[in-house]
DNA sequence: CCCATAAACGGGAAAATATCCTATATCAAG
DNA sequence: CTTGATATAGGATATTTTCCCGTTTATGGG
């Protein structure tokens, strides 16, 4: 499903990623074009699904989310029914920012943002009460060294 | 450093997170206010650093980033000099989307987005050539079950 | 409880911007 | 070349942002 982009498209995506608030004229100037072609390209990229949500990134700590855990999950259940329940549990919990199904020994990894360790425990207890899980390891983040949503186009 | 927010602030942040492109009038209508107070609140939240970067989220797979690894790192080196070098190596590599220093057994976790397994190996070889690392485990994501930047305000 | 002061609000004007239209330029294939 | 298809630039208009100002609402001291 890989999309064909030229150099101008890549420059536009780079600009949009680093600041989606700047004006078309400004982006056009930076990529060496003018607003109409830039606008047409953005619309196409949006329609093609390359450009998804436009959003603002908030300061988690300033908002009181002072703890971040990576949760490694092993389970012995692999039926569709269980997976459906597990997926729904993840979707329903806003503190789960990321969830991946993994290859290998560990089955799933979650990234969970909460106010503090107590809040994590509440989350954890509720999760294991809702879906059967064989083994859980939580890795506590002490320091966020890097965090970006940018793709190196 | 926790900021005091009222209910209107929270609604505004929720709206901005789910769609930063909508107009002030639209946001104002949704939060039950008018554009000026909303604009003033957004400006304050921006100045306070609560609202950070405004960006677009791109479809990684559509752009050819088809592999995502979580990398668990142990090291025996803990001097400031080593840490500085390691941090710089992470900052310099755009395929590293997240990096956390952890409490406990494992020292660091990275989230790395690349085109494929080969590209990951190039990254890995370059990293261990640049900084001394004791032990590395890579967890390969098979499926992204959930991915959001939204904080549950 | 009342007044004084500060803070938030709502509407509107002006500047900036997005969106779309049209004419021109560029490019690829025959 | 020439021709059709595609991308482009500039401009017109609708929308939006930004800021100003008069009014309303909250707050705190007496």
mmCIF file of C-alpha atoms (C1' of nucleotides) in Angstrom, chain B residues 12 15-16 19-43 46, chain C residues 12, chain D residues 15-19:
data_model
loop_
_atom_site.group_PDB
_atom_site.id
_atom_site.type_symbol
_atom_site.label_atom_id
_atom_site.label_comp_id
_atom_site.label_asym_id
_atom_site.label_seq_id
_atom_site.Cartn_x
_atom_site.Cartn_y
_atom_site.Cartn_z
ATOM 1 C CA UNK B 12 -10.968 22.818 24.494
ATOM 2 C CA UNK B 15 -11.297 19.214 20.864
ATOM 3 C CA UNK B 16 -7.831 20.370 19.830
ATOM 4 C CA UNK B 19 -8.984 17.828 15.505
ATOM 5 C CA UNK B 20 -6.641 20.782 15.597
ATOM 6 C CA UNK B 21 -7.907 21.940 12.206
ATOM 7 C CA UNK B 22 -11.405 23.008 13.179
ATOM 8 C CA UNK B 23 -12.222 26.688 13.489
ATOM 9 C CA UNK B 24 -12.454 28.653 16.709
ATOM 10 C CA UNK B 25 -16.157 29.221 16.136
ATOM 11 C CA UNK B 26 -16.695 25.491 15.879
ATOM 12 C CA UNK B 27 -14.708 24.751 19.029
ATOM 13 C CA UNK B 28 -16.448 27.610 20.826
ATOM 14 C CA UNK B 29 -19.841 26.222 19.888
ATOM 15 C CA UNK B 30 -18.901 22.740 21.064
ATOM 16 C CA UNK B 31 -17.563 23.903 24.428
ATOM 17 C CA UNK B 32 -20.461 26.310 24.908
ATOM 18 C CA UNK B 33 -18.629 29.610 24.672
ATOM 19 C CA UNK B 34 -17.643 32.097 21.982
ATOM 20 C CA UNK B 35 -14.479 32.513 19.985
ATOM 21 C CA UNK B 36 -12.759 35.242 21.986
ATOM 22 C CA UNK B 37 -12.646 33.491 25.368
ATOM 23 C CA UNK B 38 -11.669 30.260 23.614
ATOM 24 C CA UNK B 39 -8.905 32.062 21.765
ATOM 25 C CA UNK B 40 -7.620 33.646 24.986
ATOM 26 C CA UNK B 41 -7.617 30.299 26.760
ATOM 27 C CA UNK B 42 -5.763 28.602 23.913
ATOM 28 C CA UNK B 43 -3.162 31.362 23.891
ATOM 29 C CA UNK B 46 0.138 27.618 24.614
ATOM 30 C "C1'" DG C 12 -17.666 43.028 15.686
ATOM 31 C "C1'" DT D 15 -13.789 31.908 5.780
ATOM 32 C "C1'" DT D 16 -11.034 32.408 9.745
ATOM 33 C "C1'" DT D 17 -7.905 34.478 12.954
ATOM 34 C "C1'" DT D 18 -6.692 38.165 15.705
ATOM 35 C "C1'" DC D 19 -7.526 41.929 18.402
#
